[in-house]
XYZ file of C-alpha atoms in Angstrom:
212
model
C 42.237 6.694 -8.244
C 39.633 4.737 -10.761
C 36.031 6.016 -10.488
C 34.267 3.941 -8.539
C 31.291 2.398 -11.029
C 27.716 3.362 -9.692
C 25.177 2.083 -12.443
C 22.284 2.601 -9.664
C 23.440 6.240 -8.694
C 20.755 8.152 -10.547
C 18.186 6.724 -9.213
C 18.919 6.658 -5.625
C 19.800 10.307 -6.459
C 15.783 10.268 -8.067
C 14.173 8.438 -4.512
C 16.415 10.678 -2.329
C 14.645 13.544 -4.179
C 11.103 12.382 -3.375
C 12.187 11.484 0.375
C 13.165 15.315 0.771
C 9.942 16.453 -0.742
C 8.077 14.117 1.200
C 9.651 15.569 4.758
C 10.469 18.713 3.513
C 8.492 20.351 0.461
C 9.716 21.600 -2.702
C 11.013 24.732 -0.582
C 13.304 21.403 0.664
C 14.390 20.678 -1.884
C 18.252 21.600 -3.142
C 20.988 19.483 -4.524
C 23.119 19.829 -1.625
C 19.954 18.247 0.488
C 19.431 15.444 -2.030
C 22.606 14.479 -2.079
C 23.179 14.710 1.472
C 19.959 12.346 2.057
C 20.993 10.284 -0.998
C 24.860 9.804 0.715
C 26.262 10.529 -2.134
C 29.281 13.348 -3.043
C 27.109 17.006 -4.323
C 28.637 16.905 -7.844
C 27.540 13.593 -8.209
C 23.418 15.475 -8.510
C 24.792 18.486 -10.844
C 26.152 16.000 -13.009
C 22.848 13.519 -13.240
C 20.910 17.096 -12.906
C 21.862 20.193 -14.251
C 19.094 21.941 -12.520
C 16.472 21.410 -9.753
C 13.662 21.390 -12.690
C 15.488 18.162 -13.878
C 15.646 16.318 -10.920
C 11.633 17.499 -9.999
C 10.397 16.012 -13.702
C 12.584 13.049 -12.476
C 10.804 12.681 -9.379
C 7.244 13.315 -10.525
C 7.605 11.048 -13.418
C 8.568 8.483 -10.764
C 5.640 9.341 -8.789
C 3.499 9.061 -11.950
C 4.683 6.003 -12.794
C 3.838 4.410 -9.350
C 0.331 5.511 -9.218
C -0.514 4.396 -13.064
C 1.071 0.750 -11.901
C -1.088 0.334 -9.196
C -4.537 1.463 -11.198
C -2.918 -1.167 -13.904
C -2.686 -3.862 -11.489
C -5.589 -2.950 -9.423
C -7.912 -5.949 -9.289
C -11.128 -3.949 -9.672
C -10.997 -2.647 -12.589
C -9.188 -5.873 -14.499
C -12.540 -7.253 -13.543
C -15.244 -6.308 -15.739
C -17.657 -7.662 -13.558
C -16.833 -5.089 -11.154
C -18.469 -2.039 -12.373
C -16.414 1.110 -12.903
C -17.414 3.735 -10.738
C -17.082 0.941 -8.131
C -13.707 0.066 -8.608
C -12.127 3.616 -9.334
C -13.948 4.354 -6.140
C -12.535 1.052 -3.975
C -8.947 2.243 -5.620
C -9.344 5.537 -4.522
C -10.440 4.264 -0.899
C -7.189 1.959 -1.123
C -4.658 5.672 -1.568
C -6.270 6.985 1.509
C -6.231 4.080 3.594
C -2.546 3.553 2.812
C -1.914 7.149 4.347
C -2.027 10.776 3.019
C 1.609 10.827 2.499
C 1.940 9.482 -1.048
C -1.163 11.278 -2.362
C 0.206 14.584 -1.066
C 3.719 14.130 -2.249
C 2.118 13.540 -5.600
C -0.162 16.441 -5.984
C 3.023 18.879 -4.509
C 4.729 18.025 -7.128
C 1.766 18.093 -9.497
C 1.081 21.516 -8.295
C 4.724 22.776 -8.659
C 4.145 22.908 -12.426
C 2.411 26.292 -12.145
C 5.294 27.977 -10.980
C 7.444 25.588 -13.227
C 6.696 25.219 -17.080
C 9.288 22.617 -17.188
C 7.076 20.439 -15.085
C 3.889 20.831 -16.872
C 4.363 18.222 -19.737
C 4.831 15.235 -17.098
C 2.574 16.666 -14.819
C -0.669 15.719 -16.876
C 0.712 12.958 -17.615
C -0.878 11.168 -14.611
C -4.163 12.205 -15.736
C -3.608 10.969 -19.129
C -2.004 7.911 -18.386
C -5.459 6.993 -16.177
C -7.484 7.981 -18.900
C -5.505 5.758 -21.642
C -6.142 2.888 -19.221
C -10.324 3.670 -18.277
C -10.536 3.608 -22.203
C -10.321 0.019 -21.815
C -13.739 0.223 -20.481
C -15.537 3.018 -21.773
C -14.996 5.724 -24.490
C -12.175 8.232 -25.020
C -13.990 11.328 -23.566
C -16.138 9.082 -20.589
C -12.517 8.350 -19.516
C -11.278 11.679 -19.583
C -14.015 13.014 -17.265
C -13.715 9.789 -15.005
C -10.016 10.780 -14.377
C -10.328 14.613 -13.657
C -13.444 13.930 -11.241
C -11.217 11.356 -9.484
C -8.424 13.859 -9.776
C -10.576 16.813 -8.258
C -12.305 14.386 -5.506
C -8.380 13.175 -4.270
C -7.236 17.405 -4.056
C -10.648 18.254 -2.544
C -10.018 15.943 0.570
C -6.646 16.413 0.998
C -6.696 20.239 0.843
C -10.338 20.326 2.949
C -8.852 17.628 4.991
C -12.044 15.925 5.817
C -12.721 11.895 5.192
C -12.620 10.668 1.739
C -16.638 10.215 1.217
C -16.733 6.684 -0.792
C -20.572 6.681 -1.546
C -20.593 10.099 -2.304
C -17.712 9.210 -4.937
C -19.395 6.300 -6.150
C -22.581 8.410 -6.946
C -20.652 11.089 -8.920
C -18.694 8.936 -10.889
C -21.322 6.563 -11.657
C -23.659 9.636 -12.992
C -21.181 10.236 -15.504
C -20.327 6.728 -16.340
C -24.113 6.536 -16.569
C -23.889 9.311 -19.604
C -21.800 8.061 -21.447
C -22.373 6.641 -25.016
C -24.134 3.125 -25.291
C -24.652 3.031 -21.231
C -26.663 0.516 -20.971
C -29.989 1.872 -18.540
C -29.685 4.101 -15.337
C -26.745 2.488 -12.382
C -27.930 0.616 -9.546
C -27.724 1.392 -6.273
C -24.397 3.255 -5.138
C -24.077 3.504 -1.035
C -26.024 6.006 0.642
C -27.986 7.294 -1.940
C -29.107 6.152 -5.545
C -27.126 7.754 -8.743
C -30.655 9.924 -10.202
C -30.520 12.350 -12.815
C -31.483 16.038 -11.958
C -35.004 16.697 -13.299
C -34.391 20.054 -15.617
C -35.472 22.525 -13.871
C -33.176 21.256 -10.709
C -30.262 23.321 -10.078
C -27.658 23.627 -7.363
C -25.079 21.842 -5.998
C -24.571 17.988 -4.803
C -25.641 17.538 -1.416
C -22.063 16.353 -0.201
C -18.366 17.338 -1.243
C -15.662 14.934 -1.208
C -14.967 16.416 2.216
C -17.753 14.905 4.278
C-alpha cells in the first residue's frame, strides 16, 4: 500500500505538542500523547522527533515565534509617536487580557530549559528576538533591559497571580527608557504616579510589584 503523502504532518505533530502542554504540562507530555491528540499513527512523532527534547525546541520555537509576530505587528510601537514604555506596556496589557493561557504555556516551556540544556539556545531567544526589535527605537543595551523587565514583570504576575499593574509597569519601564543614552529630558506623566528619579541617598524597594 503507497504511503499516504502528508506534507503538513510535522506541524500538526508541532501544535498537537503545545495543545498537550497547554492542558497537561511538560509532565504531559509523551509521544504516544502527542500523537494521540495530533490523530496521527505513534511512529509517525519518533520519526519527525527522535526525542521529546526535539519536539519541546519545536514547540517553544513556535511559541517564540508567535509572541515576536505580534510585538512586530503591534500598532504601538510601529508608531513612534506612541512613546515606548507606553506601548510595551499597552502590549503587555493586550497578553493578559487575551487570557493567562498563552503566557503560561510560554514561560513552561521557557522554564523547562533548566532541567533541559537542549532547550536553552531557543529559549532566550524570545528575549532576544524583543530586544533586536526595541533597538529600532532605542540603543542596543536600553533594549536589552526593556525586554528582561518586561520579561520579569509577565513571570512576576503569573507566578504571584495578582492583576497585571499597568501604571506601575509604565513607571518602571519608562525610568529606564528615561536613562538611556541621548533621552531627551525626564518622561511625563505615567498613570498613577510620575516616573522620578531616587534622590541618592534613597534606598529600598518600589512601592508596588507587578502583583498589585
Amino acid at each position: 500500500m503507497a504511503r499516504r503523502h502528508d506534507p503538513g504532518r510535522r506541524e500538526r505533530i508541532i501544535d498537537a505538542a503545545i495543545r498537550v502542554v497547554a492542558a497537561e504540562g511538560i509532565a504531559g507530555l509523551s509521544h504516544r500523547t502527542v500523537a494521540a491528540e495530533a490523530d496521527v499513527p505513534l511512529g509517525s512523532t519518533t520519526y519527525h522527533f527522535a526525542s521529546l527534547d526535539e519536539l519541546l525546541v519545536a514547540a517553544l520555537r513556535r511559541c517564540n515565534e508567535s509572541f515576536v509576530r505580534t510585538v512586530r505587528e503591534s500598532p504601538y510601537l510601529l508608531d513612534p509617536a506612541v512613546p515606548l514604555a507606553d506601548g510595551l506596556t499597552r502590549l503587555a496589557g493586550e497578553w493578559f487580557a487575551a487570557g493567562r493561557g498563552p503566557l503560561e504555556l510560554e514561560y513552561e516551556l521557557y522554564l523547562a530549559a533548566l532541567r533541559r540544556p537542549a532547550l536553552r539556545p531557543v529559549a532566550t531567544e524570545w528575549a532576544d528576538a524583543l530586544a533586536a526589535l526595541l533597538a529600532d527605537r532605542t540603543d542596543r543595551a536600553t533594549a536589552r533591559a526593556l525586554a528582561a523587565l518586561l520579561d520579569g514583570i509577565c513571570l512576576g504576575v503569573l507566578l504571584g497571580g495578582g492583576d497585571f499593574d499597568a501604571a506601575w509597569t509604565r513607571e518602571m519601564l519608562g525610568r529606564i527608557v528615561a536613562g538611556a543614552p541621548g533621552a531627551e529630558g525626564p518622561p511625563g506623566p505615567t498613570g498613577r504616579r510620575a516616573a522620578r528619579r531616587l534622590p541618592a541617598d534613597e534606598t529600598g524597594s518600589p512601592e508596588r510589584g507587578p502583583g498589585g
